[in-house]
Amino acid sequence: MRYLERYDVLAVAARVLRRGSGDVVRGTDLDAVDQVLADVRRTGGLAEAAGVLLAGLVRARPFDGANRVVAVAVVLQFVSLNRADLQLEPVADVDELLDRIAAGDAGQTEAAAFVRGRLEHHPVAAEDLQADLRLELLLSEEALTFDIQDEWWRGIQMYEQFNEQARQVIVLAQEEARNLDHVYVGTEHLLLGVLALRTSVASRVLSDLGITAPAVRDLVVEIIGRGKSGAGTGAIPFTPRAKSTFEFAWGEARARGAEQVGPEHLLLGVLHDGDGVGGQILTKLAEDVDEVRRKLEQRMSWRRRSESVVADAVQEMIGGSTEEWTAYGRRHHLIAELTAVLDENERLHEQVARLRDLLRRHGIDPDTP
């Protein structure tokens, strides 16, 4: 089971409360949060752990304002992290349970039973396990090495301009090309690589819109066909369209203030080249290609705001000085951890909005402490 850290909870609270990170950090009882998270780690089973988390946060009231909404949002994030969903309707039942917990009439046992009856577990497919293993191994440096002879972007090597996730997308795209016995990597393989990296914003957007790797792969075979067996061994060059996609992605990253290209920028590049095979496939599979772009832009915007909140929170926690190496190193470490957290909670914004809407429809003020 995967557990939340203090940083996860702060990120959730900042998003739910819609406050500056400094206010959230100052207004949160961090000791109480740490105690609840420690209690969760001593619990076995997802429903039991979620019950401890919910009851603990509601009783401790560590958040300054809308404590119960934050508590529910944190639990939603926790179960999502463990490949499950928590059904909130009828929301009146949720509110009744929270009232009982706050009054001391219900505790961890009742909360766990409530959660257990509303959990929906997602089945884990073999490809999910393979993706998880690939992430845990972090794709060794050998796997991430590109053909040094294949340079572009005014002489800058590709490897230096891609972040970790984008590099994984390229490796996965090369694997897709080899599996299809193709002797090149085109926009269609890049699209498959984006889909294969399920932890990325870009992959989640495509998945939410019903665009899957098997469907893309079938269309690749239909449009291009398979190559000769064994043809895809050795170094595989990129097509001119793929290189143009990289350059467009780099321009999109720079326009958004990003230091490196990510999977979301690569997907924007594929979308930009509507005449490429990848673009043609997206046109066929998506009901509205512009909707793909809008959803992607929306998720990227949420991510930028979340990263800003996280960076501000770290600044508040460790102070503003960057003169000393220790402070710099600690800041860098915290930001890296929080960035990993953000990769896991892209759906949280939608879940919080849904929770608030449900509460309002049942006459409950979501901002009541």
PDB file of N, CA and C in Angstrom, residues 12 15-16 18 69 73 76 347-357:
ATOM      1  N   VAL A  12      -2.840  19.051  -0.906  1.00  0.00           N
ATOM      2  CA  VAL A  12      -4.291  18.903  -0.982  1.00  0.00           C
ATOM      3  C   VAL A  12      -4.976  20.074  -0.293  1.00  0.00           C
ATOM      4  N   ARG A  15      -4.868  23.302  -2.255  1.00  0.00           N
ATOM      5  CA  ARG A  15      -5.758  23.303  -3.408  1.00  0.00           C
ATOM      6  C   ARG A  15      -7.219  23.446  -2.986  1.00  0.00           C
ATOM      7  N   VAL A  16      -7.610  22.743  -1.936  1.00  0.00           N
ATOM      8  CA  VAL A  16      -9.005  22.774  -1.491  1.00  0.00           C
ATOM      9  C   VAL A  16      -9.362  24.134  -0.901  1.00  0.00           C
ATOM     10  N   ARG A  18      -7.888  26.938  -1.406  1.00  0.00           N
ATOM     11  CA  ARG A  18      -7.658  28.027  -2.359  1.00  0.00           C
ATOM     12  C   ARG A  18      -6.963  29.206  -1.676  1.00  0.00           C
ATOM     13  N   VAL A  69     -13.952  19.203   4.577  1.00  0.00           N
ATOM     14  CA  VAL A  69     -13.780  19.059   3.128  1.00  0.00           C
ATOM     15  C   VAL A  69     -12.341  18.667   2.811  1.00  0.00           C
ATOM     16  N   ALA A  73     -11.085  15.242   1.022  1.00  0.00           N
ATOM     17  CA  ALA A  73     -10.239  15.333  -0.167  1.00  0.00           C
ATOM     18  C   ALA A  73      -8.939  14.557   0.024  1.00  0.00           C
ATOM     19  N   LEU A  76      -9.761  10.942  -0.421  1.00  0.00           N
ATOM     20  CA  LEU A  76      -9.936  10.672  -1.849  1.00  0.00           C
ATOM     21  C   LEU A  76      -8.587  10.494  -2.534  1.00  0.00           C
ATOM     22  N   ARG A 347      -5.987  14.217 -10.663  1.00  0.00           N
ATOM     23  CA  ARG A 347      -7.445  14.127 -10.637  1.00  0.00           C
ATOM     24  C   ARG A 347      -8.049  14.845  -9.436  1.00  0.00           C
ATOM     25  N   LEU A 348      -7.211  15.294  -8.516  1.00  0.00           N
ATOM     26  CA  LEU A 348      -7.733  15.848  -7.276  1.00  0.00           C
ATOM     27  C   LEU A 348      -8.571  17.100  -7.519  1.00  0.00           C
ATOM     28  N   HIS A 349      -8.142  17.946  -8.443  1.00  0.00           N
ATOM     29  CA  HIS A 349      -8.897  19.166  -8.716  1.00  0.00           C
ATOM     30  C   HIS A 349     -10.337  18.839  -9.094  1.00  0.00           C
ATOM     31  N   GLU A 350     -10.524  17.860  -9.974  1.00  0.00           N
ATOM     32  CA  GLU A 350     -11.864  17.467 -10.394  1.00  0.00           C
ATOM     33  C   GLU A 350     -12.641  16.847  -9.241  1.00  0.00           C
ATOM     34  N   GLN A 351     -11.973  16.049  -8.407  1.00  0.00           N
ATOM     35  CA  GLN A 351     -12.646  15.413  -7.291  1.00  0.00           C
ATOM     36  C   GLN A 351     -13.125  16.442  -6.266  1.00  0.00           C
ATOM     37  N   VAL A 352     -12.280  17.434  -6.006  1.00  0.00           N
ATOM     38  CA  VAL A 352     -12.655  18.473  -5.044  1.00  0.00           C
ATOM     39  C   VAL A 352     -13.831  19.278  -5.565  1.00  0.00           C
ATOM     40  N   ALA A 353     -13.795  19.630  -6.859  1.00  0.00           N
ATOM     41  CA  ALA A 353     -14.904  20.381  -7.451  1.00  0.00           C
ATOM     42  C   ALA A 353     -16.200  19.572  -7.369  1.00  0.00           C
ATOM     43  N   ARG A 354     -16.096  18.266  -7.619  1.00  0.00           N
ATOM     44  CA  ARG A 354     -17.270  17.392  -7.547  1.00  0.00           C
ATOM     45  C   ARG A 354     -17.793  17.317  -6.113  1.00  0.00           C
ATOM     46  N   LEU A 355     -16.881  17.209  -5.155  1.00  0.00           N
ATOM     47  CA  LEU A 355     -17.276  17.147  -3.751  1.00  0.00           C
ATOM     48  C   LEU A 355     -18.004  18.414  -3.325  1.00  0.00           C
ATOM     49  N   ARG A 356     -17.456  19.563  -3.703  1.00  0.00           N
ATOM     50  CA  ARG A 356     -18.098  20.828  -3.346  1.00  0.00           C
ATOM     51  C   ARG A 356     -19.491  20.942  -3.967  1.00  0.00           C
ATOM     52  N   ASP A 357     -19.603  20.502  -5.227  1.00  0.00           N
ATOM     53  CA  ASP A 357     -20.897  20.572  -5.905  1.00  0.00           C
ATOM     54  C   ASP A 357     -21.921  19.665  -5.229  1.00  0.00           C
TER      55      ASP A 357
END
